[in-house]
Short mmCIF file of C-alpha atoms in Angstrom, two decimals:
data_model
loop_
_atom_site.label_atom_id
_atom_site.label_comp_id
_atom_site.label_asym_id
_atom_site.label_seq_id
_atom_site.Cartn_x
_atom_site.Cartn_y
_atom_site.Cartn_z
CA MET H 16 53.74 -15.29 25.93
CA MET H 17 49.96 -14.99 26.39
CA ARG H 18 48.56 -16.44 29.61
CA PRO H 19 45.85 -19.11 29.08
CA ALA H 20 42.37 -17.94 30.09
CA PRO H 21 41.17 -19.66 33.27
CA CYS H 22 38.39 -22.19 32.78
CA ARG H 23 35.83 -20.22 34.84
CA ARG H 24 36.36 -17.08 32.76
CA VAL H 25 36.03 -19.03 29.59
CA GLN H 26 32.88 -20.82 30.70
CA ARG H 27 31.19 -17.52 31.55
CA ARG H 28 31.74 -16.49 27.89
CA LEU H 29 30.54 -19.69 26.27
CA ASP H 30 27.03 -18.45 25.59
CA ASP H 31 28.38 -15.37 23.85
CA PHE H 32 30.98 -17.45 22.09
CA ALA H 33 28.26 -19.82 20.80
CA ALA H 34 26.06 -16.89 19.76
CA GLY H 35 29.07 -15.31 17.95
CA SER H 36 28.72 -12.14 19.90
CA LEU H 37 32.20 -12.00 21.46
CA PRO H 38 34.69 -9.45 20.06
CA ALA H 39 37.15 -11.08 17.67
CA GLY H 40 40.10 -11.00 20.14
CA GLU H 41 38.19 -12.60 22.97
CA ALA H 42 36.66 -15.19 20.64
CA TRP H 43 40.12 -16.16 19.51
CA LYS H 44 41.23 -16.55 23.18
CA VAL H 45 38.25 -18.75 23.95
CA GLN H 46 38.86 -20.77 20.86
CA GLN H 47 42.47 -21.33 21.87
CA HIS H 48 41.43 -22.39 25.35
CA LEU H 49 38.77 -24.76 24.04
CA ALA H 50 41.29 -26.46 21.83
CA ALA H 51 43.51 -27.18 24.78
CA CYS H 52 40.86 -27.80 27.55
CA ALA H 53 38.64 -30.92 27.13
CA LYS H 54 36.58 -29.91 30.19
CA CYS H 55 35.58 -26.52 28.77
CA ALA H 56 34.96 -28.04 25.33
CA GLN H 57 32.61 -30.49 27.01
CA THR H 58 30.88 -27.65 28.82
CA LEU H 59 30.37 -25.87 25.55
CA ASN H 60 28.75 -28.99 24.08
CA ASP H 61 26.56 -29.40 27.19
CA PHE H 62 25.42 -25.74 27.14
CA GLY H 63 24.51 -26.11 23.46
CA ALA H 64 22.50 -29.28 24.22
CA LEU H 65 20.73 -27.47 27.06
CA ARG H 66 19.89 -24.57 24.85
CA THR H 67 18.37 -26.82 22.22
CA ALA H 68 16.67 -28.96 24.85
CA ALA H 69 14.96 -25.84 26.23
CA SER H 70 13.79 -24.84 22.79
CA MET H 71 12.48 -28.42 22.33
CA LEU H 72 9.80 -27.83 24.91
CA GLU H 73 7.09 -27.10 22.42
CA PRO H 74 4.86 -24.12 23.17
CA GLU H 75 1.39 -24.43 24.47
CA ALA H 76 -1.03 -22.41 22.47
CA PRO H 77 -3.41 -20.01 24.19
CA PRO H 78 -6.90 -21.39 24.51
CA PRO H 79 -9.50 -20.25 21.95
CA GLY H 80 -11.32 -17.08 22.99
CA PHE H 81 -8.37 -15.76 24.86
CA GLU H 82 -8.83 -12.10 23.72
CA ASP H 83 -12.52 -12.28 24.65
CA ALA H 84 -11.70 -13.55 28.10
CA VAL H 85 -9.20 -10.68 28.63
CA MET H 86 -11.74 -8.12 27.52
CA CYS H 87 -14.42 -9.65 29.77
CA ARG H 88 -12.05 -9.43 32.70
CA ILE H 89 -11.23 -5.83 31.93
CA VAL H 90 -14.97 -4.95 31.89
CA ALA H 91 -15.59 -6.88 35.02
CA GLN H 92 -12.65 -5.28 36.78
CA GLY H 93 -13.79 -1.87 35.65
CA LEU H 94 -17.11 -2.52 37.47
CA ARG H 95 -15.41 -3.97 40.43
CA GLY H 96 -12.85 -1.20 40.56
CA THR H 97 -15.37 1.63 41.16
CA PRO H 98 -17.50 0.57 44.16
CA TRP H 99 -17.10 4.07 45.60
CA LEU H 100 -19.33 5.38 42.80
CA VAL H 101 -22.15 3.19 44.09
CA ARG H 102 -21.41 3.78 47.73
CA PHE H 103 -21.26 7.52 47.36
CA ARG H 104 -23.72 8.00 44.57
CA TRP H 105 -25.57 10.65 46.51
CA ALA H 106 -22.37 12.61 46.69
CA ALA H 107 -21.72 12.05 42.99
CA LEU H 108 -25.21 13.43 42.21
CA THR H 109 -25.13 16.39 44.52
CA ALA H 110 -21.55 17.46 43.92
CA PRO H 111 -22.13 19.17 40.50
CA VAL H 112 -25.02 21.16 41.98
CA ALA H 113 -22.98 22.22 45.00
CA LEU H 114 -20.07 23.14 42.68
CA ALA H 115 -22.32 25.19 40.44
CA LEU H 116 -23.73 27.09 43.47
CA ALA H 117 -20.24 27.76 44.84
CA LEU H 118 -19.06 29.02 41.45
CA GLY H 119 -22.05 31.26 41.13
CA LEU H 120 -21.33 32.89 44.53
CA LEU H 121 -17.56 33.26 43.99
CA VAL H 122 -17.26 34.50 40.39
CA PRO H 123 -17.65 38.26 40.28
CA ARG H 124 -20.41 39.58 38.03
CA PRO H 125 -19.53 42.45 35.66
CA GLU H 126 -20.40 45.79 37.15
CA PRO H 127 -21.53 48.80 35.00
CA THR H 128 -18.81 51.40 34.67
CA ARG H 129 -19.21 54.13 37.18
CA THR H 130 -18.43 57.84 36.66
CA LEU H 131 -16.96 60.09 39.27
CA ARG H 132 -20.36 61.71 39.91
CA SER H 133 -22.17 58.44 40.32
CA VAL H 134 -19.43 57.16 42.64
CA ALA H 135 -19.59 60.29 44.64
CA ALA H 136 -23.38 60.20 44.73
CA ALA H 137 -23.75 56.53 45.72
CA PRO H 138 -21.86 54.77 48.46
CA ILE H 139 -19.58 51.90 47.43
CA ASP H 140 -21.00 48.63 48.48
CA VAL H 141 -18.39 45.81 48.52
CA GLY H 142 -14.62 45.53 48.19
CA VAL H 143 -14.73 43.37 45.03
CA THR H 144 -15.97 46.29 42.86
CA ARG H 145 -13.51 48.74 44.33
CA ALA H 146 -10.67 48.14 41.89
CA SER H 147 -12.84 48.40 38.81
CA GLY H 148 -14.41 51.58 40.09
CA ARG H 149 -11.05 53.11 40.66
CA LEU H 150 -9.80 52.24 37.20
CA ALA H 151 -12.84 53.55 35.59
CA VAL H 152 -12.47 56.85 37.38
CA ALA H 153 -8.77 57.14 36.68
CA ALA H 154 -9.39 56.59 32.96
CA SER H 155 -12.31 58.91 32.51
CA ASP H 156 -11.70 61.85 34.68
CA PRO H 157 -8.84 64.36 34.79
CA LEU H 158 -9.45 64.75 38.48
CA ALA H 159 -8.42 61.14 39.01
CA ASP H 160 -6.20 61.81 42.05
CA LEU H 161 -8.89 63.61 43.84
CA ALA H 162 -11.46 61.02 42.90
CA ALA H 163 -9.17 58.21 44.04
CA ALA H 164 -8.66 59.92 47.37
CA ASN H 165 -12.48 60.20 47.70
CA LEU H 166 -12.80 56.55 46.78
CA VAL H 167 -10.37 55.54 49.45
CA GLU H 168 -12.33 57.41 52.01
CA LEU H 169 -15.66 55.99 50.74
CA ASP H 170 -14.09 52.47 50.62
CA GLY H 171 -12.80 52.77 54.11
CA ALA H 172 -16.29 53.56 55.26
CA ALA H 173 -17.81 50.75 53.22
CA VAL H 174 -15.26 48.17 54.35
CA GLY H 175 -15.76 49.31 57.94
CA ALA H 176 -19.48 48.94 57.46
CA ASN H 177 -19.07 45.43 56.05
CA ARG H 178 -16.81 44.39 58.90
CA ASP H 179 -19.40 45.55 61.35
CA ALA H 180 -22.12 43.73 59.43
CA ASP H 181 -20.00 40.53 59.59
CA LEU H 182 -19.53 40.91 63.29
CA MET A 30 14.38 -17.90 17.16
CA ALA A 31 16.02 -14.73 15.98
CA SER A 32 13.29 -14.04 13.45
CA GLU A 33 10.77 -14.56 16.20
CA ASN A 34 12.37 -11.87 18.31
CA LEU A 35 9.67 -9.28 18.12
CA ALA A 36 11.25 -6.92 20.52
CA THR A 37 14.06 -6.03 18.22
CA SER A 38 11.94 -5.49 15.13
CA GLY A 39 11.62 -1.82 14.40
CA ALA A 40 8.43 -2.21 12.39
CA THR A 41 6.86 -4.25 15.17
CA ALA A 42 7.85 -1.53 17.68
CA GLU A 43 6.30 1.14 15.55
CA LEU A 44 3.08 -0.86 15.17
CA ASP A 45 3.01 -1.52 18.90
CA ALA A 46 3.50 2.20 19.62
CA ALA A 47 0.67 3.13 17.33
CA LEU A 48 -1.56 0.53 19.03
CA VAL A 49 -0.67 1.80 22.47
CA ASP A 50 -1.51 5.32 21.40
CA ARG A 51 -4.91 4.12 20.23
CA CYS A 52 -5.41 2.17 23.46
CA ARG A 53 -4.82 5.29 25.49
CA SER A 54 -7.66 6.96 23.72
CA ASN A 55 -9.89 4.07 24.81
CA ASP A 56 -9.89 2.22 21.56
CA ALA A 57 -10.92 -1.32 22.59
CA ALA A 58 -10.16 -2.81 19.12
CA ALA A 59 -6.56 -1.59 19.38
CA PHE A 60 -6.11 -3.31 22.74
CA ASN A 61 -7.65 -6.51 21.24
CA ALA A 62 -5.06 -6.27 18.53
CA VAL A 63 -2.29 -5.94 21.20
CA VAL A 64 -3.59 -9.10 22.90
CA ALA A 65 -3.81 -10.97 19.63
CA ARG A 66 -0.20 -9.96 18.73
CA HIS A 67 1.43 -10.91 21.98
CA LYS A 68 -0.76 -13.61 23.53
CA ALA A 69 1.26 -16.56 22.21
CA ARG A 70 4.51 -15.40 23.62
CA VAL A 71 3.08 -14.29 26.94
CA PHE A 72 1.10 -17.45 27.29
CA ARG A 73 4.15 -19.60 26.49
CA PHE A 74 6.30 -17.72 28.97
CA VAL A 75 3.70 -18.01 31.76
CA CYS A 76 3.24 -21.72 31.04
CA ARG A 77 6.96 -22.19 31.32
CA MET A 78 7.10 -20.20 34.58
CA VAL A 79 4.25 -21.82 36.46
CA GLY A 80 3.47 -24.92 34.46
CA PRO A 81 0.58 -25.44 32.03
CA GLY A 82 -2.97 -25.42 33.38
CA PRO A 83 -5.83 -23.09 34.45
CA ASP A 84 -3.51 -21.05 36.67
CA ALA A 85 -1.35 -20.27 33.59
CA ASP A 86 -4.45 -19.22 31.58
CA ASP A 87 -5.45 -17.02 34.52
CA LEU A 88 -1.98 -15.42 34.88
CA ALA A 89 -1.64 -14.82 31.15
CA GLN A 90 -5.07 -13.07 31.09
CA GLU A 91 -4.17 -11.11 34.20
CA THR A 92 -0.94 -9.91 32.49
CA PHE A 93 -3.01 -8.18 29.77
CA VAL A 94 -5.60 -6.84 32.22
CA LYS A 95 -2.77 -5.33 34.24
CA ALA A 96 -1.20 -3.99 31.08
CA TYR A 97 -4.50 -2.35 30.20
CA THR A 98 -4.89 -0.66 33.52
CA SER A 99 -1.21 0.45 33.54
CA LEU A 100 -1.03 1.75 30.04
CA ALA A 101 -0.75 5.30 31.32
CA GLY A 102 2.46 4.29 33.01
CA PHE A 103 4.03 2.82 29.86
CA ARG A 104 6.51 5.44 28.73
CA GLY A 105 7.72 3.54 25.65
CA SER A 106 11.35 3.48 26.71
CA ALA A 107 11.17 -0.27 26.58
CA SER A 108 9.40 -2.25 23.89
CA LEU A 109 5.85 -3.40 24.59
CA THR A 110 7.00 -7.05 24.53
CA THR A 111 9.59 -6.38 27.17
CA TRP A 112 7.03 -4.54 29.29
CA LEU A 113 4.51 -7.36 29.00
CA PHE A 114 7.19 -9.92 29.93
CA ARG A 115 8.00 -7.79 32.99
CA ILE A 116 4.41 -7.76 34.08
CA ALA A 117 3.97 -11.45 33.38
CA GLY A 118 7.24 -12.29 35.20
CA ASN A 119 6.24 -10.37 38.33
CA LEU A 120 2.78 -11.99 38.33
CA CYS A 121 4.35 -15.41 38.02
CA ILE A 122 6.89 -14.80 40.78
CA ASP A 123 4.07 -13.48 43.11
CA TYR A 124 2.02 -16.57 42.22
CA ARG A 125 4.81 -18.96 43.05
CA ARG A 126 5.47 -17.24 46.33
CA ARG A 127 1.83 -17.58 47.21
CA ARG A 128 1.80 -21.18 46.14
CA LYS A 129 4.71 -22.06 48.44
CA HIS A 130 2.45 -21.51 51.34
CA GLY A 131 -0.56 -23.15 49.59
CA PRO A 132 -1.31 -26.60 48.29
CA ALA A 133 1.17 -28.17 45.91
CA ARG A 134 0.59 -27.77 42.18
CA ALA A 135 -0.28 -30.79 40.08
CA VAL A 136 2.27 -30.67 37.24
CA SER A 137 0.80 -31.74 34.00
CA LEU A 138 3.71 -33.91 32.92
CA THR A 139 1.61 -35.42 30.18
CA ALA A 140 1.25 -31.92 28.74
CA ALA A 141 4.95 -31.36 29.07
CA LEU A 142 5.81 -34.67 27.44
CA PHE A 143 3.42 -34.47 24.58
CA ALA A 144 2.95 -30.71 24.33
CA ASP A 145 4.15 -30.47 20.75
CA GLU A 146 1.52 -29.30 18.26
CA GLY A 147 -1.29 -29.37 20.79
CA ARG A 148 -1.27 -33.16 21.24
CA GLU A 149 -2.66 -34.40 24.47
CA GLY A 150 -1.07 -37.88 24.38
CA PRO A 151 1.35 -39.99 22.45
CA SER A 152 0.81 -40.23 18.71
CA GLU A 153 2.49 -41.73 15.67
CA PRO A 154 6.04 -40.41 15.12
CA ARG A 155 6.23 -37.89 12.28
CA ASP A 156 9.65 -39.06 10.99
CA PRO A 157 9.61 -42.64 9.65
CA ARG A 158 13.21 -43.00 10.97
CA ASP A 159 11.96 -42.53 14.47
CA GLY A 160 10.56 -45.54 16.18
CA PRO A 161 8.27 -45.64 19.22
CA GLU A 162 11.30 -46.05 21.51
CA ALA A 163 12.98 -42.88 20.25
CA GLU A 164 9.73 -41.04 20.58
CA ALA A 165 9.30 -42.31 24.16
CA LEU A 166 12.88 -41.25 24.97
CA ARG A 167 12.27 -37.78 23.60
CA GLY A 168 9.20 -37.52 25.69
CA GLU A 169 11.03 -38.59 28.84
CA LEU A 170 13.77 -36.11 28.09
CA ARG A 171 11.30 -33.33 27.60
CA GLY A 172 9.79 -34.20 30.96
CA GLN A 173 13.14 -34.16 32.62
CA VAL A 174 14.16 -30.86 31.02
CA TYR A 175 10.81 -29.37 32.04
CA ALA A 176 11.23 -30.61 35.67
CA ALA A 177 14.84 -29.29 35.78
CA ILE A 178 13.78 -25.80 34.56
CA ASP A 179 10.84 -25.89 36.93
CA ALA A 180 13.18 -26.60 39.87
CA LEU A 181 15.33 -23.57 39.11
CA PRO A 182 14.97 -20.55 41.40
CA ASP A 183 12.58 -17.99 39.89
CA LYS A 184 15.29 -15.49 38.94
CA LEU A 185 17.37 -18.09 37.09
CA ARG A 186 14.39 -19.71 35.41
CA MET A 187 13.13 -16.43 34.09
CA VAL A 188 16.48 -15.62 32.53
CA VAL A 189 16.80 -19.06 30.88
CA LEU A 190 13.29 -18.85 29.42
CA LEU A 191 13.72 -15.35 28.17
CA TYR A 192 17.08 -16.11 26.54
CA ASP A 193 16.66 -19.65 25.23
CA ILE A 194 12.99 -19.79 24.39
CA GLU A 195 11.90 -16.23 23.81
CA GLY A 196 15.19 -15.20 22.15
CA LEU A 197 15.53 -11.88 23.98
CA THR A 198 18.90 -10.12 24.11
CA TYR A 199 20.77 -9.53 27.36
CA ASP A 200 19.74 -5.94 27.19
CA GLU A 201 16.07 -6.74 26.84
CA ILE A 202 16.27 -9.32 29.61
CA SER A 203 17.91 -6.78 31.91
CA GLN A 204 14.90 -4.46 31.28
CA VAL A 205 12.48 -7.32 32.03
CA VAL A 206 14.10 -8.45 35.25
CA GLY A 207 15.31 -4.97 36.34
CA CYS A 208 18.97 -5.70 36.90
CA PRO A 209 22.24 -4.93 35.10
CA MET A 210 23.34 -6.92 32.04
CA GLY A 211 26.23 -8.44 33.95
CA THR A 212 23.84 -9.89 36.48
CA VAL A 213 21.70 -11.34 33.64
CA LYS A 214 24.82 -13.07 32.22
CA SER A 215 25.81 -14.29 35.60
CA ARG A 216 22.28 -15.69 36.23
CA LEU A 217 22.27 -17.38 32.89
CA PHE A 218 25.57 -19.05 33.62
CA SER A 219 24.33 -20.19 37.06
CA ALA A 220 21.19 -21.53 35.48
CA ARG A 221 23.18 -23.50 32.90
CA CYS A 222 25.39 -24.99 35.61
CA SER A 223 22.30 -25.99 37.68
CA LEU A 224 20.58 -27.52 34.68
CA ARG A 225 23.60 -29.41 33.68
CA SER A 226 23.90 -30.79 37.17
CA ALA A 227 20.23 -31.70 37.39
CA LEU A 228 20.34 -33.39 33.99
CA SER A 229 23.79 -34.96 34.28
CA ALA A 230 22.34 -38.47 33.93
CA TYR A 231 20.71 -37.47 30.67
CA MET A 232 23.40 -35.24 29.07
CA GLY A 233 24.48 -38.00 26.64
CA ASP A 234 20.87 -38.69 25.55
CA LEU A 235 20.23 -34.93 25.40
CA ALA A 236 23.18 -34.40 23.08
CA LEU A 237 21.85 -37.09 20.77
CA ALA A 238 18.27 -35.87 20.93
CA THR A 239 19.23 -32.31 20.34
CA SER A 240 21.39 -33.12 17.40
CA ALA A 241 18.53 -35.17 15.89
CA HIS A 242 16.17 -32.25 16.61
CA THR A 243 18.61 -29.88 14.87
CA ASP A 244 18.87 -32.24 11.93
CA ARG A 245 15.07 -32.47 11.65
CA ARG A 246 14.74 -28.73 11.72
CA GLY A 247 17.45 -28.40 9.10
CA SER A 248 15.79 -30.91 6.77
CA ALA A 249 12.43 -29.35 7.34
CA ARG A 250 13.84 -26.01 6.06
#
């Protein structure tokens, strides 16, 4: 013998029942309950009336020119939203120049390839060119190990000189 | 109502997605098209949430402005309609919270009573079977229903409006309000109980009016 569904449980399913979205078994149980329970049957009617009543509230139409008003607000807000551009316009103008200067100082310029003799003849100036000098020597001279050893000595002197200059 | 449910339409979703893509590349015409497509539903929803009037105009416009500025955050996991309703709902709830501490709103009952088809006041009944008394009764009922919905807590009102008027599914509503589907069903049930209680004096008239309304719709089709 199947137990009758309690009213509360049935009433919570009335919207789905009315929409026909309950599984067949559950819908059958609700149907059975409604046939026997006048209170729940009345609730089903009331909920249906409320649904229709809500849909009877006819829609207000948006005022004419709604899209234009939205676009105007977007434009206006775009101007309002960037006051920092106005306030710091001097920074906005000078920042690209400062950036260009900084990049010009930091980015290494290509160095001409040095041979062992030229390296030996001229002192190495800064650390940035050290690696390229070493590679060029290693690739072009069979006496690479000796040259590299020389370079290390020369570099040490150059770096030491730079450190002194910095101090 | 079901045919009006844009959120579930695949073709609509595809068109919306294409428009959103164009909007992201700063295509103003595409965003204009988005506004044109969704303004009626958003406006209607906002009017039901806060009452018709200049504030509703303002909030509906603000919904689209906010959507425009937040398009980068729209991932497309929900439909554009659902997303717009979410923005509108949050704006309306914020507005009502602010208003609680501010001056009371003047509810345009006239607009609620005679809002159908843009009328601003009573007019001749359309159906010859309806007399002036029936029309007046319908107007009063509309006002009462409006007031009862207006008196619901924000969370309940939003669910009722989205389900009954906008025809969204439970799943879509759960995305709009940001809570599980079970909570949506529970809120809907609570809202129905509150409405029935508030309109208990009118339930008989409502049943008659809604059956007449359904008959008219049926004969119109």
